[in-house]
Coordinates of C-alpha atoms in Angstrom, one line a residue:
X350 CA 0.2 0.1 -0.1
X351 CA 0.9 3.6 -0.1
X352 CA 2.5 5.1 2.8
X353 CA -0.4 7.6 3.4
X354 CA -2.9 4.7 3.3
X355 CA -3.8 2.2 5.6
X356 CA -2.2 -1.2 4.3
X357 CA -4.5 -4.2 5.4
X358 CA -2.2 -6.5 3.6
X359 CA 0.5 -6.2 6.8
X360 CA -1.7 -7.3 9.7
X361 CA -1.9 -9.5 11.6
X362 CA 1.6 -9.1 12.4
X363 CA 3.7 -10.2 15.0
X364 CA 6.4 -8.7 17.2
X365 CA 9.2 -10.7 18.3
X366 CA 12.6 -11.0 20.2
X367 CA 15.2 -13.3 20.6
X368 CA 18.6 -13.6 22.4
X369 CA 20.0 -15.9 19.8
X370 CA 18.1 -14.9 16.4
X371 CA 16.7 -18.2 16.2
X372 CA 14.5 -18.9 19.1
X373 CA 12.1 -16.3 19.1
X374 CA 9.4 -15.0 21.7
X375 CA 6.2 -13.0 21.1
X376 CA 6.1 -10.1 22.3
X377 CA 2.6 -8.8 21.0
X378 CA 0.1 -8.7 18.0
X379 CA -1.1 -6.0 15.7
X380 CA -4.2 -6.1 13.8
X381 CA -4.9 -2.7 12.8
X382 CA -3.6 -1.7 9.5
X383 CA -0.5 0.4 9.3
X384 CA -0.7 3.8 7.6
X385 CA 0.6 7.2 8.1
X386 CA -0.2 8.3 11.5
X387 CA -0.6 4.9 12.6
X388 CA 2.7 3.9 14.2
X389 CA 3.0 0.5 15.8
X390 CA 4.1 1.6 19.4
X391 CA 5.1 -1.2 21.8
X392 CA 6.5 -1.2 25.2
X393 CA 6.9 -4.5 26.3
X394 CA 7.8 -5.4 30.0
X395 CA 10.8 -7.9 30.9
X396 CA 11.6 -8.4 27.5
X397 CA 15.2 -9.1 26.7
X398 CA 16.8 -9.8 23.3
X399 CA 19.5 -9.0 20.7
X400 CA 17.2 -9.5 17.8
X401 CA 13.8 -8.4 17.0
X402 CA 11.5 -9.5 14.5
X403 CA 8.2 -8.4 12.6
X404 CA 6.6 -10.5 10.6
X405 CA 3.4 -11.1 8.7
X406 CA 0.9 -13.8 10.4
X407 CA -0.5 -15.0 6.9
X408 CA 0.5 -14.8 3.3
X409 CA 0.9 -11.1 2.4
X410 CA 3.8 -8.7 2.6
X411 CA 5.1 -6.4 5.2
X412 CA 5.3 -2.6 4.3
X413 CA 7.1 -0.5 6.8
X414 CA 8.1 3.3 6.7
X415 CA 10.0 3.6 10.0
X416 CA 10.6 1.3 13.2
X417 CA 12.0 2.7 16.2
X418 CA 13.1 0.4 18.9
X419 CA 13.8 1.5 22.4
X420 CA 15.3 -0.3 25.4
X421 CA 17.9 -0.3 28.1
X422 CA 21.1 -2.6 28.1
X423 CA 20.2 -5.7 30.4
X424 CA 22.2 -6.0 34.0
X425 CA 24.8 -8.5 33.7
X426 CA 25.7 -8.5 37.2
X427 CA 26.2 -11.7 38.9
X428 CA 23.8 -12.9 41.3
X429 CA 25.2 -13.6 44.6

């Protein structure tokens, strides 16, 4: 779809996270079409990982104009 129009082909979509790039954990799904002014804002709690994956959960395509991912470095302190 065009960037200014909702794109129903890109939903439902899944946001997933992984530590190793092969085993992914589902963070959330989106059923609302993407379009200008309709960003996917996700603020998952207690999720850690090095890799983030966005994928369509049906036969279709994913059209993105922007992705922003915010987080903080995970603690690596050894427990006593």
